[in-house]
Amino acid sequence: MKTTLTRRAILAATATLTLALSTGAALAQDKIKLRLSSVNTETDQRAIALVEKFGPAIAEFAEFEPHWNGTLFQQGTELEAIASGDLEMSITSAQELATFFPEWSIFTAGYVLQDADHQVRVFNDPLMDPFKQKVEEELGVKLLAPMYLGRRQVNLRMPKSERTVMTPADLAGVNLRMPGTDAWQFLGKALGANPTPMAFTEVYTALQTGAVDGQDNPIPTVVDSKFYEVTSQIVLTSHLVDWNFIALSKAAFDSMTPEQQETLQAAAWEAADYGRANQLAKEEELVSFLKEQGLEIYEPDVAAFREHVQAEYLASDFAKDWPEGVLEQVNALGN
Ligand code: KDO
């Protein structure tokens, strides 16, 4: 569902007005409050990085107030909440941005971004300027820094003996939970599965009851959200090097002094870099933990998955929204 431009403009204008009023009051007291809403757990490396690095670094002039596990806003509603002035921050994704701006779907395609460093090089490349500018101007959201969520793997309830997955054909008929946006549903289909849209906070129960056959997330998430308690295998497809962004209300950013903006921007990068390093370490060290919990973890025919997924995207309507030459520029920034 694409949000119309007029609605976006109204949302952004409302945010500016709301924040001007609240900031006026806030300045009268002292600190601007930065509420962040996200559906991940507080043990997630992105949460730890923001609490340990971002919050303290801006504490002189801003109060960082994180809300985890979707307790403030449901998954996928955060950007609109920021645009309407009801929230200041979120950890957003290309998939969420693509619901407002279709060109972002290029970064939701499987097997495009290659690894964490590739994500950083792309985020810092001038090719991203038009993408970021449109989000700022039309949604009133500023993307501060890239967060590394990790390599998404296929995580199934049924044991490997019942369903061994080597190629996309082996996922035929598997009811795979994917997040709710069109881009995520397409990725589930491109993997060969039958995607079911579902909010992140409902996934554990759906796996436990058998409402779905599996889900896809990076290995650290399988541990943080305890999906390993209700699944039996992880197929190392690495089908998406998942890219998140620390998102901030542009109105909140604009209400700060240049020095405060500089401090906040540096704090966002410090948190993003810290979280990325820790998440990369977790992706390695948690494999043995999951095997100790009894999960079977194995490599499929990744080349077969990559070829099938890329062919699906290139033949899809999504590819029509990709600005000319951007995919080549992104690939050129790879290894
Ligand atoms: C998910 O819902 O599977 C997902 O991994 C999608 C991501 O874009 C991101 O929203 C993530 O959930 C949350 O941050 C929870 O880890």
Coordinates of N, CA and C in Angstrom, one line a residue, residues 43-264:
T43 N 17.4 -7.4 24.5 CA 18.7 -8.2 24.4 C 19.3 -8.1 23.0
D44 N 18.5 -7.6 22.1 CA 19.0 -7.5 20.7 C 20.2 -6.5 20.6
Q45 N 21.2 -6.8 19.8 CA 22.4 -6.0 19.8 C 22.1 -4.6 19.4
R46 N 21.0 -4.4 18.6 CA 20.7 -3.0 18.2 C 20.2 -2.2 19.4
A47 N 19.4 -2.9 20.3 CA 18.9 -2.3 21.5 C 20.1 -2.0 22.5
I48 N 20.9 -2.9 22.6 CA 22.1 -2.8 23.5 C 22.9 -1.6 23.1
A49 N 23.2 -1.5 21.8 CA 24.0 -0.5 21.2 C 23.4 0.9 21.5
L50 N 22.1 1.0 21.2 CA 21.4 2.3 21.4 C 21.4 2.7 22.9
V51 N 21.2 1.8 23.8 CA 21.1 2.1 25.2 C 22.5 2.4 25.8
E52 N 23.5 1.6 25.3 CA 24.8 1.8 25.9 C 25.6 3.0 25.3
K53 N 25.3 3.2 24.0 CA 26.2 4.2 23.3 C 25.4 5.5 22.9
F54 N 24.2 5.3 22.3 CA 23.5 6.5 21.8 C 23.0 7.3 22.9
G55 N 22.2 6.7 23.8 CA 21.6 7.5 24.9 C 22.5 8.3 25.7
P56 N 23.6 7.7 26.3 CA 24.5 8.4 27.1 C 25.2 9.6 26.3
A57 N 25.5 9.4 25.0 CA 26.2 10.4 24.3 C 25.4 11.7 24.0
I58 N 24.1 11.6 24.1 CA 23.3 12.8 23.9 C 22.6 13.2 25.2
A59 N 22.9 12.6 26.3 CA 22.2 12.8 27.5 C 22.2 14.3 28.0
E60 N 23.2 15.1 27.6 CA 23.2 16.5 28.0 C 22.0 17.3 27.6
F61 N 21.5 16.9 26.3 CA 20.5 17.8 25.8 C 19.2 17.0 25.3
A62 N 19.3 15.6 25.4 CA 18.1 14.9 25.0 C 18.0 13.6 25.9
E63 N 16.7 13.3 26.1 CA 16.4 12.1 26.9 C 16.0 11.0 25.9
F64 N 16.8 9.9 25.8 CA 16.5 8.8 25.0 C 15.6 7.8 25.7
E65 N 14.4 7.6 25.1 CA 13.4 6.7 25.8 C 13.0 5.6 24.9
P66 N 13.7 4.4 25.0 CA 13.4 3.3 24.1 C 12.2 2.5 24.6
H67 N 11.4 2.0 23.7 CA 10.3 1.1 24.0 C 10.5 -0.2 23.1
W68 N 10.8 -1.3 23.7 CA 11.1 -2.5 22.9 C 9.9 -3.4 22.9
N69 N 10.0 -4.5 22.1 CA 8.9 -5.5 22.0 C 7.6 -5.0 21.5
G70 N 7.7 -3.9 20.8 CA 6.4 -3.3 20.2 C 5.5 -2.8 21.2
T71 N 5.9 -2.4 22.4 CA 5.0 -2.0 23.4 C 4.4 -0.6 23.2
L72 N 5.1 0.2 22.4 CA 4.5 1.5 22.1 C 3.8 1.6 20.8
F73 N 4.4 1.1 19.7 CA 3.8 1.1 18.4 C 4.0 -0.3 17.8
Q74 N 3.0 -0.8 17.0 CA 3.1 -2.1 16.4 C 4.1 -2.0 15.2
Q75 N 4.6 -3.1 14.9 CA 5.6 -3.2 13.8 C 5.0 -2.6 12.5
G76 N 5.7 -1.8 11.8 CA 5.2 -1.2 10.5 C 4.5 0.1 10.7
T77 N 4.2 0.5 12.0 CA 3.4 1.8 12.1 C 4.3 2.9 12.6
E78 N 5.6 2.6 12.9 CA 6.5 3.6 13.5 C 6.8 4.8 12.6
L79 N 7.0 4.6 11.3 CA 7.3 5.7 10.5 C 6.2 6.7 10.4
E80 N 5.0 6.2 10.3 CA 3.8 7.1 10.2 C 3.7 7.9 11.6
A81 N 4.0 7.2 12.7 CA 3.9 7.8 14.0 C 4.9 8.9 14.1
I82 N 6.1 8.7 13.5 CA 7.2 9.8 13.5 C 6.7 10.9 12.7
A83 N 6.1 10.6 11.5 CA 5.7 11.7 10.5 C 4.6 12.5 11.2
S84 N 3.8 11.9 12.0 CA 2.6 12.6 12.6 C 3.0 13.2 13.9
G85 N 4.2 13.1 14.4 CA 4.7 13.7 15.6 C 4.4 13.0 16.9
D86 N 3.9 11.7 16.7 CA 3.6 10.9 17.9 C 4.8 10.1 18.4
L87 N 5.9 10.1 17.7 CA 7.1 9.3 18.0 C 8.3 10.1 17.4
E88 N 9.5 9.9 18.0 CA 10.6 10.6 17.5 C 11.6 9.7 16.8
M89 N 11.6 8.4 17.2 CA 12.7 7.5 16.6 C 12.1 6.1 16.4
S90 N 12.8 5.4 15.4 CA 12.5 3.9 15.2 C 13.8 3.3 14.6
I91 N 13.8 2.0 14.6 CA 14.8 1.3 13.8 C 14.0 0.8 12.5
T92 N 14.2 1.5 11.5 CA 13.4 1.2 10.3 C 14.2 0.4 9.3
S93 N 13.5 0.0 8.2 CA 14.1 -0.9 7.2 C 13.7 -0.5 5.8
A94 N 14.4 -1.0 4.8 CA 14.1 -0.7 3.4 C 12.7 -1.2 3.1
Q95 N 12.3 -2.3 3.7 CA 11.0 -2.8 3.5 C 9.9 -1.9 3.9
E96 N 10.1 -1.2 5.1 CA 9.1 -0.3 5.5 C 9.1 1.0 4.7
L97 N 10.3 1.4 4.3 CA 10.4 2.6 3.5 C 9.8 2.4 2.1
A98 N 10.0 1.1 1.6 CA 9.4 0.8 0.3 C 7.9 0.9 0.2
T99 N 7.2 0.9 1.4 CA 5.8 1.0 1.3 C 5.4 2.5 1.1
F100 N 6.3 3.4 1.3 CA 6.1 4.8 1.0 C 6.8 5.2 -0.3
F101 N 7.9 4.7 -0.6 CA 8.8 5.1 -1.7 C 9.2 3.8 -2.4
P102 N 8.6 3.4 -3.5 CA 8.8 2.1 -4.2 C 10.3 1.8 -4.5
E103 N 11.0 2.9 -4.8 CA 12.4 2.7 -5.3 C 13.3 2.0 -4.2
W104 N 12.8 2.1 -2.9 CA 13.6 1.4 -1.8 C 13.5 -0.1 -1.9
S105 N 12.6 -0.6 -2.8 CA 12.5 -2.1 -2.9 C 13.8 -2.7 -3.4
I106 N 14.7 -1.9 -4.1 CA 15.9 -2.5 -4.5 C 16.7 -3.1 -3.4
F107 N 16.6 -2.5 -2.2 CA 17.4 -2.9 -1.0 C 16.7 -4.0 -0.3
T108 N 15.5 -4.4 -0.8 CA 14.7 -5.5 -0.1 C 14.9 -6.8 -0.9
A109 N 15.6 -6.7 -2.1 CA 15.7 -7.9 -2.9 C 16.8 -8.8 -2.3
G110 N 16.5 -10.1 -2.4 CA 17.4 -11.1 -1.9 C 18.7 -11.0 -2.6
Y111 N 19.8 -11.3 -1.9 CA 21.1 -11.5 -2.5 C 21.6 -10.2 -3.2
V112 N 21.2 -9.0 -2.8 CA 21.8 -7.8 -3.4 C 22.9 -7.3 -2.5
L113 N 22.6 -6.9 -1.3 CA 23.6 -6.5 -0.4 C 24.4 -7.7 0.1
Q114 N 25.7 -7.6 0.1 CA 26.6 -8.8 0.2 C 27.0 -9.0 1.7
D115 N 27.2 -7.9 2.4 CA 27.7 -8.1 3.8 C 27.6 -6.8 4.6
A116 N 28.0 -6.8 5.8 CA 27.8 -5.6 6.7 C 28.6 -4.4 6.1
D117 N 29.8 -4.7 5.7 CA 30.7 -3.6 5.1 C 30.1 -3.0 3.8
H118 N 29.4 -3.9 3.0 CA 28.8 -3.4 1.8 C 27.7 -2.5 2.2
Q119 N 26.9 -2.8 3.2 CA 25.8 -1.9 3.7 C 26.4 -0.5 4.0
V120 N 27.5 -0.5 4.7 CA 28.0 0.8 5.1 C 28.5 1.6 3.9
R121 N 29.2 0.9 3.0 CA 29.7 1.6 1.8 C 28.5 2.2 1.0
V122 N 27.4 1.4 0.9 CA 26.2 1.9 0.1 C 25.6 3.1 0.8
F123 N 25.4 2.9 2.1 CA 24.8 4.0 2.9 C 25.5 5.3 2.7
N124 N 26.9 5.3 2.7 CA 27.7 6.5 2.6 C 27.9 7.0 1.2
D125 N 27.5 6.2 0.2 CA 27.7 6.6 -1.2 C 26.7 7.6 -1.7
P126 N 27.1 8.6 -2.5 CA 26.2 9.6 -3.0 C 25.0 9.0 -3.7
L127 N 25.0 7.8 -4.2 CA 23.8 7.2 -4.8 C 22.6 7.2 -3.8
M128 N 22.9 7.2 -2.5 CA 21.8 7.2 -1.5 C 21.2 8.5 -1.3
D129 N 21.9 9.6 -1.7 CA 21.4 11.0 -1.4 C 19.9 11.2 -1.8
P130 N 19.5 10.8 -3.1 CA 18.1 11.0 -3.5 C 17.2 10.2 -2.6
F131 N 17.6 9.0 -2.3 CA 16.7 8.1 -1.4 C 16.5 8.8 -0.1
K132 N 17.6 9.2 0.6 CA 17.5 9.8 1.9 C 16.7 11.1 1.9
Q133 N 17.0 11.9 0.8 CA 16.4 13.3 0.7 C 14.9 13.2 0.6
K134 N 14.4 12.2 -0.1 CA 13.0 12.0 -0.3 C 12.3 11.6 1.0
V135 N 13.0 10.8 1.8 CA 12.4 10.4 3.1 C 12.4 11.6 4.0
E136 N 13.4 12.4 4.0 CA 13.4 13.6 4.8 C 12.3 14.6 4.4
E137 N 12.2 14.9 3.1 CA 11.3 15.9 2.6 C 9.9 15.5 2.6
E138 N 9.6 14.2 2.3 CA 8.2 13.8 2.2 C 7.6 13.1 3.4
L139 N 8.5 12.5 4.2 CA 8.0 11.8 5.4 C 8.4 12.5 6.7
G140 N 9.4 13.4 6.6 CA 9.9 14.1 7.8 C 10.7 13.2 8.7
V141 N 11.4 12.3 8.0 CA 12.3 11.3 8.8 C 13.7 11.4 8.3
K142 N 14.6 11.4 9.2 CA 16.1 11.5 8.9 C 16.7 10.2 9.2
L143 N 17.4 9.6 8.2 CA 18.1 8.3 8.4 C 19.5 8.6 8.9
L144 N 19.8 8.3 10.2 CA 21.0 8.7 10.8 C 22.2 7.8 10.5
A145 N 22.0 6.5 10.5 CA 23.1 5.6 10.3 C 22.5 4.2 10.0
P146 N 23.3 3.3 9.3 CA 22.9 2.0 9.0 C 23.1 1.0 10.1
M147 N 22.1 0.2 10.5 CA 22.3 -0.8 11.5 C 22.3 -2.2 10.8
Y148 N 23.2 -3.1 11.3 CA 23.3 -4.4 10.7 C 22.4 -5.4 11.5
L149 N 21.3 -5.9 10.8 CA 20.5 -6.8 11.5 C 21.0 -8.3 11.3
G150 N 21.7 -8.5 10.2 CA 22.3 -9.8 10.0 C 21.8 -10.5 8.8
R151 N 22.4 -11.7 8.6 CA 22.0 -12.5 7.4 C 20.8 -13.4 7.8
R152 N 19.8 -13.2 7.0 CA 18.5 -13.9 7.3 C 18.6 -15.3 6.8
Q153 N 18.2 -16.3 7.7 CA 18.2 -17.7 7.4 C 16.8 -18.3 7.5
V154 N 16.6 -19.4 6.9 CA 15.3 -20.1 7.0 C 15.3 -21.0 8.2
N155 N 14.3 -20.8 9.1 CA 14.2 -21.5 10.4 C 12.9 -22.2 10.4
L156 N 13.0 -23.6 10.5 CA 11.8 -24.4 10.3 C 11.4 -25.2 11.6
R157 N 10.2 -25.5 11.8 CA 9.7 -26.3 12.9 C 10.1 -27.7 12.7
M158 N 9.8 -28.2 11.4 CA 10.0 -29.7 11.2 C 11.5 -30.0 11.1
P159 N 11.8 -31.2 11.6 CA 13.2 -31.7 11.6 C 13.7 -31.9 10.2
K160 N 15.0 -31.8 10.0 CA 15.7 -32.0 8.7 C 15.3 -33.4 8.1
S161 N 15.1 -34.4 9.0 CA 14.8 -35.7 8.5 C 13.4 -35.7 7.8
E162 N 12.5 -34.8 8.2 CA 11.2 -34.6 7.6 C 11.3 -33.7 6.4
R163 N 12.1 -32.7 6.4 CA 12.1 -31.8 5.3 C 13.5 -31.2 5.2
T164 N 14.3 -31.8 4.2 CA 15.7 -31.3 4.0 C 15.6 -30.3 2.9
V165 N 16.2 -29.1 3.2 CA 16.0 -28.0 2.2 C 17.4 -27.7 1.5
M166 N 17.5 -28.1 0.3 CA 18.7 -27.8 -0.5 C 18.6 -26.7 -1.5
T167 N 17.3 -26.7 -2.1 CA 17.1 -25.7 -3.2 C 15.7 -25.1 -2.9
P168 N 15.3 -24.0 -3.7 CA 14.0 -23.4 -3.5 C 12.8 -24.5 -3.7
A169 N 13.0 -25.4 -4.5 CA 12.0 -26.4 -4.8 C 11.6 -27.2 -3.5
D170 N 12.6 -27.3 -2.6 CA 12.4 -28.0 -1.3 C 11.6 -27.2 -0.3
L171 N 11.3 -25.9 -0.7 CA 10.5 -25.1 0.2 C 9.0 -25.1 -0.3
A172 N 8.7 -25.8 -1.4 CA 7.4 -25.8 -1.9 C 6.4 -26.3 -0.9
G173 N 5.3 -25.5 -0.7 CA 4.3 -25.9 0.3 C 4.6 -25.5 1.7
V174 N 5.8 -25.0 2.0 CA 6.1 -24.6 3.4 C 5.5 -23.2 3.7
N175 N 4.7 -23.2 4.7 CA 4.0 -22.0 5.2 C 5.0 -21.2 6.0
L176 N 5.7 -20.2 5.3 CA 6.8 -19.5 5.9 C 6.3 -18.1 6.3
R177 N 6.4 -17.8 7.6 CA 6.0 -16.5 8.1 C 7.1 -15.5 7.6
M178 N 6.5 -14.4 7.0 CA 7.4 -13.3 6.6 C 6.7 -12.0 7.1
P179 N 7.5 -11.0 7.4 CA 6.9 -9.7 7.8 C 5.8 -9.2 6.8
G180 N 5.0 -8.3 7.3 CA 3.8 -8.0 6.5 C 3.9 -7.2 5.2
T181 N 5.0 -6.6 4.9 CA 4.9 -5.7 3.7 C 5.0 -6.5 2.4
D182 N 4.6 -5.9 1.3 CA 4.7 -6.6 0.0 C 6.1 -7.1 -0.3
A183 N 7.1 -6.2 0.0 CA 8.4 -6.6 -0.3 C 8.8 -7.9 0.4
W184 N 8.4 -8.0 1.7 CA 8.8 -9.2 2.4 C 8.0 -10.4 1.9
Q185 N 6.7 -10.2 1.5 CA 6.0 -11.4 1.0 C 6.6 -11.9 -0.3
F186 N 7.1 -10.9 -1.1 CA 7.7 -11.3 -2.4 C 8.9 -12.1 -2.1
L187 N 9.7 -11.7 -1.1 CA 10.9 -12.4 -0.8 C 10.6 -13.9 -0.4
G188 N 9.6 -14.0 0.4 CA 9.2 -15.4 0.8 C 8.8 -16.3 -0.4
K189 N 8.1 -15.7 -1.4 CA 7.7 -16.4 -2.6 C 9.0 -16.7 -3.4
A190 N 9.9 -15.7 -3.5 CA 11.1 -15.9 -4.3 C 11.9 -17.0 -3.8
L191 N 11.8 -17.3 -2.5 CA 12.6 -18.4 -1.8 C 12.0 -19.7 -2.2
G192 N 10.7 -19.7 -2.7 CA 10.1 -21.0 -3.1 C 9.0 -21.4 -2.1
A193 N 8.8 -20.6 -1.0 CA 7.8 -20.9 0.0 C 6.4 -20.3 -0.2
N194 N 5.5 -20.6 0.7 CA 4.2 -19.9 0.7 C 4.3 -18.9 1.8
P195 N 4.5 -17.6 1.6 CA 4.6 -16.6 2.7 C 3.3 -16.3 3.4
T196 N 3.4 -16.2 4.7 CA 2.3 -15.8 5.5 C 2.6 -14.5 6.2
P197 N 1.9 -13.4 6.0 CA 2.2 -12.1 6.7 C 1.9 -12.2 8.2
M198 N 2.8 -11.7 9.0 CA 2.6 -11.8 10.4 C 3.5 -10.8 11.1
A199 N 3.0 -10.1 12.2 CA 3.9 -9.2 12.9 C 4.9 -10.0 13.7
F200 N 6.0 -9.4 13.9 CA 7.2 -10.1 14.6 C 6.8 -10.6 16.0
T201 N 6.0 -9.9 16.7 CA 5.6 -10.2 18.1 C 4.7 -11.4 18.2
E202 N 4.2 -11.9 17.0 CA 3.2 -13.0 17.0 C 4.0 -14.3 16.6
V203 N 5.2 -14.2 16.2 CA 5.9 -15.3 15.5 C 6.1 -16.5 16.5
Y204 N 6.6 -16.2 17.7 CA 6.9 -17.3 18.6 C 5.6 -18.2 18.8
T205 N 4.5 -17.6 19.1 CA 3.3 -18.4 19.3 C 2.9 -19.2 18.1
A206 N 3.0 -18.5 16.9 CA 2.6 -19.2 15.6 C 3.5 -20.4 15.4
L207 N 4.8 -20.3 15.7 CA 5.7 -21.5 15.6 C 5.3 -22.6 16.6
Q208 N 5.0 -22.1 17.8 CA 4.7 -23.1 18.9 C 3.4 -23.9 18.6
T209 N 2.4 -23.2 18.0 CA 1.1 -23.8 17.7 C 1.1 -24.5 16.4
G210 N 2.1 -24.2 15.5 CA 2.1 -24.8 14.2 C 1.3 -24.0 13.2
A211 N 0.9 -22.8 13.6 CA 0.1 -21.9 12.7 C 1.0 -21.6 11.5
V212 N 2.3 -21.6 11.6 CA 3.2 -21.5 10.5 C 4.3 -22.6 10.6
D213 N 4.9 -22.9 9.4 CA 5.9 -24.0 9.5 C 7.3 -23.4 9.8
G214 N 7.5 -22.1 9.7 CA 8.8 -21.6 9.9 C 8.8 -20.0 9.7
Q215 N 10.0 -19.5 9.9 CA 10.2 -18.0 9.8 C 11.6 -17.8 9.3
D216 N 11.9 -16.6 9.0 CA 13.2 -16.2 8.6 C 13.8 -15.1 9.3
N217 N 14.9 -15.2 9.9 CA 15.6 -14.1 10.6 C 17.1 -14.5 10.8
P218 N 17.9 -13.5 11.2 CA 19.3 -13.9 11.5 C 19.4 -14.7 12.7
I219 N 20.5 -15.4 12.8 CA 20.7 -16.3 14.0 C 20.6 -15.6 15.3
P220 N 21.1 -14.4 15.5 CA 21.0 -13.8 16.8 C 19.5 -13.6 17.2
T221 N 18.7 -13.3 16.2 CA 17.2 -13.1 16.5 C 16.6 -14.4 17.0
V222 N 17.0 -15.5 16.4 CA 16.5 -16.8 16.7 C 16.8 -17.1 18.2
V223 N 17.9 -16.5 18.7 CA 18.2 -16.7 20.1 C 17.5 -15.7 21.0
D224 N 17.6 -14.4 20.6 CA 17.0 -13.3 21.4 C 15.5 -13.5 21.6
S225 N 14.8 -14.0 20.5 CA 13.3 -14.2 20.6 C 13.0 -15.6 20.9
K226 N 14.0 -16.5 21.2 CA 13.8 -17.8 21.7 C 13.1 -18.7 20.7
F227 N 13.2 -18.4 19.3 CA 12.5 -19.2 18.3 C 13.1 -20.6 18.3
Y228 N 14.3 -20.8 18.8 CA 15.0 -22.1 18.9 C 14.2 -23.1 19.8
E229 N 13.4 -22.5 20.7 CA 12.6 -23.4 21.6 C 11.4 -24.1 20.8
V230 N 11.1 -23.5 19.7 CA 9.9 -24.0 18.9 C 10.2 -24.3 17.5
T231 N 11.5 -24.5 17.2 CA 11.9 -24.9 15.8 C 13.0 -26.0 15.9
S232 N 13.3 -26.6 14.7 CA 14.2 -27.8 14.7 C 15.4 -27.6 13.8
Q233 N 15.3 -26.7 12.8 CA 16.4 -26.6 11.9 C 16.6 -25.2 11.4
I234 N 17.8 -24.9 11.0 CA 18.1 -23.6 10.3 C 18.9 -23.9 9.0
V235 N 18.3 -23.4 7.9 CA 18.9 -23.6 6.6 C 19.7 -22.3 6.3
L236 N 21.0 -22.4 6.1 CA 21.8 -21.2 6.0 C 21.8 -20.6 4.6
T237 N 20.6 -20.1 4.2 CA 20.4 -19.5 2.9 C 21.1 -18.2 2.8
S238 N 21.2 -17.4 3.9 CA 21.7 -16.0 3.9 C 21.1 -15.3 2.7
H239 N 19.8 -15.3 2.6 CA 19.1 -14.8 1.5 C 18.9 -13.3 1.5
L240 N 19.1 -12.7 2.7 CA 19.1 -11.2 2.7 C 20.0 -10.7 3.8
V241 N 21.0 -9.9 3.5 CA 21.8 -9.2 4.5 C 21.0 -8.0 5.0
D242 N 20.3 -8.2 6.1 CA 19.3 -7.3 6.5 C 19.8 -6.0 7.0
W243 N 19.2 -4.9 6.4 CA 19.7 -3.6 6.6 C 18.7 -2.8 7.3
N244 N 19.0 -2.2 8.5 CA 18.1 -1.3 9.2 C 18.7 0.1 9.3
F245 N 17.9 1.0 9.7 CA 18.4 2.4 9.8 C 17.9 3.0 11.1
I246 N 18.8 3.8 11.8 CA 18.3 4.5 13.0 C 17.6 5.8 12.4
A247 N 16.3 5.8 12.6 CA 15.4 6.9 12.0 C 15.0 7.9 13.1
L248 N 15.1 9.1 12.7 CA 14.8 10.2 13.7 C 13.9 11.2 13.0
S249 N 12.9 11.7 13.8 CA 12.1 12.8 13.3 C 12.9 14.0 12.8
K250 N 12.7 14.4 11.6 CA 13.4 15.6 11.0 C 13.1 16.8 11.9
A251 N 11.9 16.9 12.3 CA 11.5 18.1 13.1 C 12.3 18.1 14.4
A252 N 12.5 16.9 15.0 CA 13.3 16.9 16.3 C 14.7 17.3 16.0
F253 N 15.3 16.8 14.9 CA 16.6 17.1 14.5 C 16.8 18.6 14.2
D254 N 15.8 19.2 13.5 CA 15.9 20.6 13.2 C 15.7 21.5 14.4
S255 N 15.2 20.9 15.5 CA 15.0 21.7 16.7 C 16.3 21.8 17.5
M256 N 17.3 21.1 17.1 CA 18.5 21.1 17.9 C 19.5 22.1 17.3
T257 N 20.5 22.5 18.2 CA 21.5 23.4 17.7 C 22.5 22.6 16.8
P258 N 23.3 23.3 16.0 CA 24.2 22.6 15.2 C 25.2 21.7 16.0
E259 N 25.6 22.1 17.1 CA 26.5 21.3 18.0 C 25.7 20.1 18.4
Q260 N 24.5 20.2 18.8 CA 23.7 19.1 19.3 C 23.5 18.1 18.1
Q261 N 23.2 18.6 16.9 CA 23.0 17.8 15.8 C 24.3 17.0 15.5
E262 N 25.4 17.6 15.6 CA 26.7 16.9 15.3 C 26.9 15.8 16.4
T263 N 26.6 16.1 17.6 CA 26.8 15.1 18.7 C 25.9 14.0 18.5
L264 N 24.6 14.3 18.1 CA 23.6 13.2 17.9 C 24.0 12.3 16.7

